[in-house]
Short mmCIF file of C-alpha atoms and ligand atoms in Angstrom, two decimals:
data_model
loop_
_atom_site.label_atom_id
_atom_site.label_comp_id
_atom_site.label_asym_id
_atom_site.label_seq_id
_atom_site.Cartn_x
_atom_site.Cartn_y
_atom_site.Cartn_z
CA MET A 1 32.92 10.21 12.81
CA SER A 2 30.79 12.21 14.99
CA ASN A 3 27.04 12.53 14.07
CA ASP A 4 26.19 15.96 15.76
CA ALA A 5 22.91 16.40 15.46
CA SER A 6 23.64 20.20 15.79
CA THR A 7 25.86 20.63 12.73
CA THR A 8 24.44 17.79 10.70
CA PRO A 9 21.88 19.11 8.12
CA LYS A 10 18.55 17.93 7.50
CA ARG A 11 17.65 15.84 5.09
CA CYS A 12 14.18 15.39 3.91
CA GLY A 13 12.29 13.69 0.77
CA TYR A 14 9.58 11.86 -1.06
CA VAL A 15 10.43 8.16 -1.87
CA GLY A 16 7.56 6.75 -4.54
CA ILE A 17 7.42 2.94 -3.87
CA VAL A 18 6.22 1.73 -7.34
CA GLY A 19 5.88 -1.39 -9.73
CA ARG A 20 3.18 -3.71 -10.29
CA PRO A 21 0.42 -5.40 -8.16
CA ASN A 22 1.59 -7.97 -5.79
CA VAL A 23 5.30 -7.69 -5.98
CA GLY A 24 5.43 -6.50 -2.05
CA LYS A 25 5.12 -2.52 -1.77
CA SER A 26 2.87 -2.23 1.33
CA THR A 27 4.92 -5.06 2.69
CA LEU A 28 7.79 -3.20 2.27
CA LEU A 29 6.51 0.08 3.60
CA ASN A 30 5.03 -1.73 6.79
CA TYR A 31 8.45 -3.22 7.71
CA LEU A 32 10.30 -0.01 7.09
CA LEU A 33 8.08 1.92 9.15
CA GLY A 34 8.26 -1.27 11.86
CA GLN A 35 4.23 -0.65 12.10
CA LYS A 36 1.39 -1.79 9.90
CA ILE A 37 -0.41 1.15 8.06
CA ALA A 38 -0.85 -0.27 4.74
CA ILE A 39 -2.97 -3.39 4.37
CA THR A 40 -1.76 -6.11 2.17
CA SER A 41 -2.82 -9.72 0.57
CA ARG A 42 -1.90 -12.08 -2.30
CA LYS A 43 -4.88 -10.23 -4.26
CA PRO A 44 -4.06 -7.54 -6.73
CA GLN A 45 -5.60 -4.26 -6.13
CA THR A 46 -5.48 -4.53 -2.48
CA THR A 47 -3.89 -0.91 -2.22
CA ARG A 48 -6.38 1.53 -3.72
CA HIS A 49 -4.82 4.90 -2.55
CA ASN A 50 -1.38 6.57 -2.37
CA MET A 51 -0.39 6.70 1.30
CA LEU A 52 2.35 8.19 3.05
CA GLY A 53 4.38 6.11 5.61
CA ILE A 54 6.67 8.59 7.19
CA LYS A 55 10.17 7.70 8.68
CA THR A 56 11.99 10.12 11.07
CA GLU A 57 15.26 8.87 12.41
CA GLY A 58 18.19 11.39 13.34
CA ASN A 59 18.73 14.19 10.52
CA THR A 60 16.48 12.17 8.15
CA GLN A 61 13.08 12.23 7.18
CA ALA A 62 12.01 10.20 4.49
CA ILE A 63 8.24 10.08 3.36
CA TYR A 64 7.40 7.38 1.80
CA VAL A 65 4.54 7.09 -0.80
CA ASP A 66 2.77 3.28 -1.29
CA THR A 67 0.83 3.14 -4.78
CA PRO A 68 -1.77 0.55 -5.84
CA GLY A 69 0.40 -0.37 -8.54
CA ILE A 70 0.59 0.00 -12.32
CA HIS A 71 -1.47 -2.42 -14.13
CA ALA A 72 -2.80 -3.16 -17.40
CA GLY A 73 -6.47 -3.15 -16.86
CA LYS A 74 -8.57 -0.01 -18.09
CA GLN A 75 -12.12 -1.35 -18.30
CA TYR A 76 -13.38 -0.26 -14.63
CA ALA A 77 -13.71 3.59 -13.79
CA LEU A 78 -11.75 1.97 -10.74
CA ASN A 79 -8.95 0.64 -12.68
CA ARG A 80 -8.64 3.81 -14.37
CA TYR A 81 -8.30 5.42 -10.92
CA LEU A 82 -5.72 3.16 -9.72
CA ASN A 83 -3.33 3.76 -12.50
CA ARG A 84 -3.95 7.71 -11.91
CA GLU A 85 -3.07 7.28 -8.11
CA ALA A 86 -0.15 5.58 -9.01
CA SER A 87 1.00 7.76 -11.73
CA ARG A 88 1.29 10.81 -10.18
CA VAL A 89 4.40 9.56 -8.01
CA PHE A 90 6.24 9.34 -10.78
CA LYS A 91 6.12 13.42 -10.94
CA GLU A 92 5.74 14.51 -7.46
CA THR A 93 8.34 12.74 -5.56
CA ASP A 94 12.52 13.06 -5.38
CA LEU A 95 13.54 9.38 -5.40
CA LEU A 96 11.60 6.18 -6.81
CA VAL A 97 12.22 2.81 -5.30
CA PHE A 98 11.03 0.17 -8.42
CA ILE A 99 9.91 -3.02 -6.64
CA VAL A 100 9.67 -6.22 -8.97
CA ASP A 101 9.41 -9.98 -7.76
CA ARG A 102 12.08 -12.48 -7.93
CA MET A 103 13.59 -13.00 -11.44
CA LYS A 104 10.26 -12.80 -12.60
CA TRP A 105 9.86 -9.77 -15.20
CA THR A 106 6.82 -9.20 -16.96
CA ASP A 107 5.26 -7.24 -18.79
CA GLU A 108 3.39 -5.00 -16.54
CA ASP A 109 7.22 -4.63 -15.35
CA GLU A 110 7.86 -3.51 -18.46
CA ILE A 111 5.60 -0.81 -18.40
CA VAL A 112 6.38 0.45 -14.96
CA LEU A 113 10.04 0.90 -16.82
CA ASP A 114 9.13 3.05 -19.52
CA LYS A 115 7.47 5.43 -16.75
CA LEU A 116 10.45 5.36 -15.03
CA LYS A 117 12.77 6.43 -18.02
CA GLN A 118 10.18 9.45 -18.94
CA PHE A 119 10.50 11.22 -15.51
CA ARG A 120 13.93 10.91 -15.09
CA ARG A 121 14.12 10.49 -11.15
CA PRO A 122 16.93 8.40 -9.56
CA VAL A 123 15.53 4.75 -9.34
CA ILE A 124 16.52 2.16 -6.96
CA LEU A 125 15.64 -1.18 -8.46
CA GLY A 126 14.47 -3.64 -4.96
CA ILE A 127 14.52 -7.29 -5.78
CA ASN A 128 11.79 -8.64 -3.61
CA LYS A 129 11.02 -11.77 -2.05
CA VAL A 130 14.53 -13.42 -2.46
CA ASP A 131 13.57 -15.54 0.32
CA GLN A 132 11.75 -17.35 -1.79
CA ILE A 133 14.76 -18.21 -4.86
CA GLU A 134 15.88 -21.54 -4.33
CA ASP A 135 18.90 -21.35 -6.68
CA LYS A 136 20.47 -18.49 -5.51
CA THR A 137 23.50 -18.72 -7.89
CA GLN A 138 21.08 -17.45 -10.59
CA LEU A 139 20.62 -14.00 -8.57
CA LEU A 140 24.02 -12.39 -9.66
CA PRO A 141 23.81 -13.29 -13.47
CA TYR A 142 20.35 -11.90 -13.24
CA LEU A 143 21.25 -8.74 -11.50
CA GLU A 144 24.24 -8.23 -14.13
CA SER A 145 21.09 -8.67 -16.82
CA ILE A 146 18.87 -6.28 -15.26
CA SER A 147 21.10 -3.31 -14.91
CA LYS A 148 21.20 -2.88 -18.59
CA LYS A 149 17.59 -2.42 -18.85
CA MET A 150 18.11 1.25 -17.14
CA ASP A 151 20.84 3.71 -15.40
CA PHE A 152 19.62 2.33 -11.60
CA ALA A 153 20.77 4.18 -9.23
CA ALA A 154 21.13 1.27 -7.01
CA ILE A 155 20.15 -2.54 -7.27
CA VAL A 156 19.39 -4.12 -4.07
CA PRO A 157 18.19 -7.66 -3.32
CA LEU A 158 15.62 -7.93 -0.39
CA SER A 159 13.00 -10.01 1.40
CA ALA A 160 10.26 -7.65 3.17
CA LEU A 161 8.13 -10.25 4.63
CA LYS A 162 11.56 -11.66 6.35
CA SER A 163 13.41 -8.02 6.78
CA GLN A 164 16.19 -8.90 4.80
CA ASN A 165 18.71 -6.43 3.54
CA LEU A 166 16.02 -3.79 4.41
CA GLY A 167 19.08 -1.77 6.00
CA PRO A 168 21.21 -1.51 2.99
CA LEU A 169 18.20 -0.15 0.84
CA GLU A 170 17.46 2.37 3.97
CA GLN A 171 21.02 3.33 3.38
CA GLU A 172 20.54 4.03 -0.44
CA ILE A 173 17.58 5.54 -0.18
CA MET A 174 18.62 8.34 2.83
CA SER A 175 21.85 8.77 1.24
CA ARG A 176 19.80 10.51 -1.63
CA LEU A 177 17.00 12.57 -0.04
CA PRO A 178 17.30 16.17 -0.34
CA GLU A 179 19.26 18.33 2.04
CA GLN A 180 16.03 20.64 3.42
CA PRO A 181 14.05 20.81 6.70
CA PHE A 182 11.51 18.08 7.68
CA TYR A 183 8.08 18.46 6.05
CA PHE A 184 6.30 16.49 9.28
CA PRO A 185 6.41 16.56 12.91
CA GLU A 186 9.16 13.96 13.91
CA ASP A 187 6.31 11.88 15.86
CA GLN A 188 4.03 11.69 12.65
CA LEU A 189 3.75 8.46 10.84
CA THR A 190 1.13 8.70 8.04
CA ASP A 191 -0.82 11.48 6.26
CA ARG A 192 -4.05 9.25 6.93
CA SER A 193 -7.08 9.64 9.29
CA GLU A 194 -8.00 6.85 12.03
CA ARG A 195 -11.11 6.73 10.00
CA PHE A 196 -9.51 5.77 6.82
CA MET A 197 -6.88 3.30 8.68
CA ALA A 198 -10.34 1.39 10.05
CA ALA A 199 -11.77 0.94 6.70
CA GLU A 200 -8.76 -0.13 5.28
CA LEU A 201 -8.13 -2.68 7.88
CA VAL A 202 -11.75 -3.98 7.34
CA ARG A 203 -11.35 -4.09 3.88
CA GLU A 204 -7.82 -6.13 4.31
CA LYS A 205 -9.90 -9.02 6.31
CA ILE A 206 -12.45 -9.14 3.66
CA THR A 207 -9.80 -9.53 0.85
CA ARG A 208 -7.59 -11.68 2.57
CA GLN A 209 -10.40 -14.24 3.11
CA LEU A 210 -12.98 -14.41 0.41
CA GLY A 211 -13.13 -15.44 -3.40
CA ASP A 212 -11.40 -13.96 -6.09
CA GLU A 213 -14.03 -12.03 -7.39
CA LEU A 214 -15.47 -10.17 -4.23
CA PRO A 215 -12.80 -7.97 -3.16
CA TYR A 216 -12.87 -5.91 -6.39
CA ARG A 217 -16.38 -5.12 -5.98
CA MET A 218 -16.44 -4.35 -2.23
CA THR A 219 -15.47 -0.90 -0.29
CA VAL A 220 -15.97 0.00 3.06
CA ASP A 221 -17.14 3.14 4.59
CA ILE A 222 -16.72 4.46 8.21
CA GLU A 223 -20.06 5.96 9.42
CA GLN A 224 -18.92 6.50 12.91
CA PHE A 225 -15.68 6.88 14.55
CA GLU A 226 -16.42 7.99 18.15
CA GLU A 227 -14.65 7.75 21.68
CA ARG A 228 -16.96 7.32 24.59
CA ASN A 229 -15.77 6.26 28.37
CA ASN A 230 -12.27 4.92 26.97
CA CYS A 231 -13.61 2.95 23.92
CA LEU A 232 -13.37 3.50 20.15
CA HIS A 233 -17.02 2.91 18.68
CA ILE A 234 -16.83 2.33 15.01
CA ASN A 235 -19.29 1.40 12.54
CA ALA A 236 -18.32 0.05 9.29
CA VAL A 237 -20.62 -0.20 6.21
CA ILE A 238 -19.52 -2.72 3.70
CA TYR A 239 -20.54 -1.84 0.09
CA VAL A 240 -21.04 -4.88 -2.21
CA GLU A 241 -22.65 -4.82 -5.75
CA ARG A 242 -24.98 -7.62 -5.73
CA ASP A 243 -27.12 -9.75 -3.37
CA SER A 244 -25.35 -12.86 -4.00
CA GLN A 245 -21.86 -11.24 -2.50
CA LYS A 246 -24.07 -9.98 0.55
CA GLY A 247 -24.92 -13.57 1.11
CA ILE A 248 -20.91 -14.76 0.99
CA LEU A 249 -20.13 -11.77 3.46
CA LEU A 250 -22.70 -12.66 6.05
CA GLY A 251 -21.98 -16.16 5.70
CA GLU A 252 -24.46 -18.66 7.59
CA ASP A 253 -26.20 -17.38 10.26
CA GLY A 254 -24.06 -14.34 10.15
CA SER A 255 -20.84 -16.35 11.09
CA ARG A 256 -18.40 -15.06 8.38
CA ILE A 257 -19.15 -11.32 8.98
CA ARG A 258 -18.35 -11.89 12.70
CA LEU A 259 -15.34 -13.51 12.59
CA LEU A 260 -14.19 -11.16 10.03
CA GLY A 261 -15.30 -8.36 12.25
CA THR A 262 -13.24 -10.02 15.40
CA GLU A 263 -9.80 -10.02 13.26
CA ALA A 264 -10.48 -6.15 11.88
CA ARG A 265 -11.09 -5.17 15.58
CA LYS A 266 -7.89 -6.90 16.54
CA ASP A 267 -5.66 -4.71 14.69
CA MET A 268 -7.71 -1.86 15.26
CA GLU A 269 -6.98 -2.06 18.87
CA THR A 270 -3.34 -2.72 18.15
CA LEU A 271 -3.10 0.10 15.95
CA PHE A 272 -5.25 3.00 18.08
CA ASP A 273 -4.02 1.50 21.18
CA SER A 274 -7.27 1.59 22.76
CA LYS A 275 -10.24 -1.12 23.27
CA VAL A 276 -12.50 -1.18 19.96
CA MET A 277 -16.42 -1.71 19.62
CA LEU A 278 -16.97 -2.61 15.81
CA SER A 279 -20.38 -2.92 14.19
CA MET A 280 -20.30 -4.09 10.91
CA TRP A 281 -23.34 -3.49 8.26
CA VAL A 282 -23.64 -4.90 4.64
CA LYS A 283 -25.64 -2.64 1.83
CA VAL A 284 -25.71 -3.52 -1.86
CA LYS A 285 -25.19 -0.82 -4.05
CA LYS A 286 -25.46 -1.55 -7.81
CA GLY A 287 -22.53 -0.63 -10.00
CA TRP A 288 -20.30 1.37 -7.60
CA SER A 289 -17.01 0.33 -8.86
CA ASP A 290 -17.86 1.69 -12.52
CA ASP A 291 -19.57 5.27 -11.36
CA GLU A 292 -17.63 7.93 -10.70
CA ARG A 293 -19.85 9.62 -8.38
CA ALA A 294 -20.72 7.00 -6.32
CA MET A 295 -16.62 6.49 -5.90
CA ARG A 296 -16.34 10.22 -4.75
CA ARG A 297 -19.12 9.84 -2.12
CA LEU A 298 -17.19 6.64 -0.94
CA GLY A 299 -13.68 8.30 -0.73
CA TYR A 300 -11.70 7.72 -3.87
CA LEU A 301 -10.96 11.28 -5.01
CA ASP A 302 -8.88 12.81 -7.27
N1 GDP B 1 7.66 -14.63 0.43
C1 GDP B 1 7.56 -13.71 0.46
N2 GDP B 1 6.32 -12.96 0.07
C2 GDP B 1 5.97 -11.53 0.32
C3 GDP B 1 7.26 -10.41 0.45
N3 GDP B 1 6.99 -9.13 0.44
C4 GDP B 1 5.36 -9.59 0.41
N4 GDP B 1 5.42 -10.77 0.12
C5 GDP B 1 3.74 -11.00 0.01
O1 GDP B 1 3.21 -10.96 -1.33
C6 GDP B 1 2.07 -10.53 -1.38
C7 GDP B 1 1.47 -9.17 -1.98
O2 GDP B 1 2.16 -8.27 -1.04
P1 GDP B 1 1.70 -6.75 -1.08
O3 GDP B 1 2.37 -6.08 0.26
O4 GDP B 1 0.36 -6.76 -0.77
O5 GDP B 1 1.80 -6.35 -2.60
P2 GDP B 1 1.76 -5.04 -3.32
O6 GDP B 1 0.55 -5.08 -4.37
O7 GDP B 1 2.83 -4.69 -4.54
O8 GDP B 1 1.39 -3.65 -2.38
C8 GDP B 1 1.33 -10.56 0.09
O9 GDP B 1 1.05 -12.11 0.27
C9 GDP B 1 2.96 -10.49 0.73
O10 GDP B 1 2.53 -11.44 2.20
C10 GDP B 1 8.64 -11.34 0.55
O11 GDP B 1 9.90 -10.85 0.69
N5 GDP B 1 8.85 -12.48 0.55
MG1 MG B 2 -0.05 -2.69 -2.18
#
């Protein structure tokens, strides 16, 4: 069958990627796009903002929305912000991809499921990390039992990290997008600024390397982002809440921050396709993660 570009109608729509933290939503987005735009790590709360990843192929444009992940904590203003961000996509997308981790169904998955039922969008269930399932014979009975939880449009076992079964997942997604013109230019990859992406890459390096407590009490602000002499000059300020956290970040004689800076700079050079000069500073700002005003100044806007 021919697929003549001039006669096939265009399809375009928003696809929310939802699920509890740490199931691999951001990893999936990066591999679907074939480029790293969303930061990932083993720690929950790595993703803090909804962000778009746009994939245009032939007559189809899928606008993926990566979300922070629904979780149970309500204690901090930051946690409440993360849940609000994640909840918006249930209402504002055409289609949802619900990601779960192998055969470990948890209470937080159940919370997401309740929300999915409420908003009545078509839902594709993606069972991620199947590369880590040792006994594959258990998968089929599991799929059968899980299919009873709600009327899923499709169920796709996959591995985001190993790029397994992403083609079939994309097929299921593409075929369900509404027929309408593209919302974004064909070459646009995301809705986020380069400044935002730079801050996220710094945050990723810190989240991956440092202890469990620090990442949640840390945020990054890009104070300068300028191109001069074919080189991007970027100044990043890392805000933490306590002097002790500042010490951890700096490391002995500043060795840790230098290492973090080198890693972040390499990723920036790949993403921006340019030479980068990166300076990083650490500042203490007490209580920013439970102070709505400070959060707004640091980019956590509603
Ligand atoms: N083994 C395996 N690990 C994965 C897979 N997808 C994601 N991960 C890992 O799971 C962790 C959480 O991933 P992330 O994308 O940040 O999860 P998110 O919080 O749902 O966005 C990271 O350490 C990923 O490398 C997968 O398919 N297989
Ligand atoms: Mg994420």
